[in-house]
Every structure is written in structure tokens, then in C-alpha cells.
Short mmCIF file of C-alpha atoms in Angstrom, two decimals:
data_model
loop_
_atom_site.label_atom_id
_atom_site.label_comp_id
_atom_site.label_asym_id
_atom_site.label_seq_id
_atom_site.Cartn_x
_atom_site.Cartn_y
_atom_site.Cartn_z
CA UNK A 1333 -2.54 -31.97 -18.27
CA UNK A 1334 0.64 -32.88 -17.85
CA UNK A 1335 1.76 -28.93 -17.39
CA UNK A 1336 -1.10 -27.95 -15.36
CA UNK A 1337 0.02 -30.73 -12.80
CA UNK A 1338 3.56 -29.51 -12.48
CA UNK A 1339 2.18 -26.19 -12.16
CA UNK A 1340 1.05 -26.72 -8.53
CA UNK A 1341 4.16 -27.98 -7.60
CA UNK A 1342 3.72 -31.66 -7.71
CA UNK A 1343 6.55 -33.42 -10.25
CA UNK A 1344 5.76 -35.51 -13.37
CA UNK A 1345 7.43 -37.88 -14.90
CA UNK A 1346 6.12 -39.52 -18.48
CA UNK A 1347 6.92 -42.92 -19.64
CA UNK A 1348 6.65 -43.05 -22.93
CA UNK A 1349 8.16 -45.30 -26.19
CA UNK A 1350 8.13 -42.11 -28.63
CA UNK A 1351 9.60 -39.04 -26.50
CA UNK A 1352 8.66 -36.75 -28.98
CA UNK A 1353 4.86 -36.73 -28.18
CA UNK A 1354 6.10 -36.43 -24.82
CA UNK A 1355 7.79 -33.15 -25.60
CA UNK A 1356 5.30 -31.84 -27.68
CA UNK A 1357 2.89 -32.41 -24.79
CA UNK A 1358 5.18 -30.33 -22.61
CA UNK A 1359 6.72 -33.52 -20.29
CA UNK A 1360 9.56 -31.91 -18.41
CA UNK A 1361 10.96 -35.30 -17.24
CA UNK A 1362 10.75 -38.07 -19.80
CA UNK A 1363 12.01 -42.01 -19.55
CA UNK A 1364 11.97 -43.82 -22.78
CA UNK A 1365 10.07 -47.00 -22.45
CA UNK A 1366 10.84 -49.97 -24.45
CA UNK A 1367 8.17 -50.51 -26.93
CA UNK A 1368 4.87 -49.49 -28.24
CA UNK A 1369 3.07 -52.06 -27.10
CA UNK A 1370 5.02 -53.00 -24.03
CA UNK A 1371 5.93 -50.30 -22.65
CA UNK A 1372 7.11 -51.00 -19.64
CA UNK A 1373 7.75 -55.02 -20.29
CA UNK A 1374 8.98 -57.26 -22.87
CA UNK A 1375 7.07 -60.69 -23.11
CA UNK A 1376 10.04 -62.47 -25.07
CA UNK A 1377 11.75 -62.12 -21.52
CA UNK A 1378 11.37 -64.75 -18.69
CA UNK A 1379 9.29 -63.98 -15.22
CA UNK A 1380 13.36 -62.48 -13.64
CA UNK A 1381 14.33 -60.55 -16.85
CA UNK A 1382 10.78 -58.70 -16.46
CA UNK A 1383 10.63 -57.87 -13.22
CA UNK A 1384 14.20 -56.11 -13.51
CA UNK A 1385 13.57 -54.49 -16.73
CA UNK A 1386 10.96 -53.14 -15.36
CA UNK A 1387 12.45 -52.58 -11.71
CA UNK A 1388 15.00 -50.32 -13.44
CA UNK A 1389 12.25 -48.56 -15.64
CA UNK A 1390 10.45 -47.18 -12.30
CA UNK A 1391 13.92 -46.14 -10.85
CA UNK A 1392 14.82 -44.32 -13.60
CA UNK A 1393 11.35 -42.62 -13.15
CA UNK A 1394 12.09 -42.02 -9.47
CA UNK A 1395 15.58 -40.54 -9.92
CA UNK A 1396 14.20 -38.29 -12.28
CA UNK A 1397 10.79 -37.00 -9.64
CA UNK A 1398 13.87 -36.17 -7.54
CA UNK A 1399 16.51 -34.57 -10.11
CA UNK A 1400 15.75 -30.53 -10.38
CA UNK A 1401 15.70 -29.52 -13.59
CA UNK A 1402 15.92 -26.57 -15.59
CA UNK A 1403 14.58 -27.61 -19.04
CA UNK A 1404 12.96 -30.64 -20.32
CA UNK A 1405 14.94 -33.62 -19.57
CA UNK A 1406 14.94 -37.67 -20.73
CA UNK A 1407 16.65 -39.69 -18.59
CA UNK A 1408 18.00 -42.48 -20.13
#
């Protein structure tokens, strides 16, 4: 899916915890996420922590829509 997308010109960008499967799955432009089951979030942190842990998650994933690329890319 995530290569057909792409394919039309629109940029993708997968979150993911294990950047493998998003390799194997053809990503181009791949954040590692913090966990499993919290992706994008970690409940041992208060209300602030989350919302910038998470703030910086979707910039990451922002910076990277707009980075060009020439071969599959994490951007840590």
C-alpha cells in the first residue's frame, strides 16, 4: 500500500516501533516510535512529558514528508 501511495506522487511517512517491517513493507521514510504498545506515547509520563514526546514524534514525521530522498531513510 504503502508503495502504491508514493507512486502517485503523494509522500509517506511510517511510524513504526520495529523499522524492519517497515522496510520490508517498502516505507521509504521511517520514524522509530517508542514502543509496541505505545507507539506514539508513554503512559509512565505526566500530561507535559506526553504531549512533547509526542509533539516531537509528528515533527520528526513532518521533516521527513519534506526531506527528498534517494533511498529508504529513518529519521531518527
Amino acid at each position: 500500500m504503502v508503495k502504491e501511495i508514493e507512486r502517485y506522487g503523494i509522500p509517506i511517512v511510517h511510524m513504526a516501533t520495529i523499522t524492519t517491517i517497515s522496510e520490508s513493507v517498502g516505507a521509504n521514510r521511517i520514524v522509530p516510535t517508542v514502543a509496541i504498545p505505545y507507539p506514539v506515547g508513554n503512559p509512565k509520563f505526566d500530561k507535559g512529558e506526553e504531549h512533547a514526546l509526542r509533539k516531537t514524534l509528528v515533527k520528526k514525521a513532518l521533516d521527513a514528508l519534506t526531506t527528498d530522498i534517494t533511498e529508504p531513510t529513518q529519521f531518527e
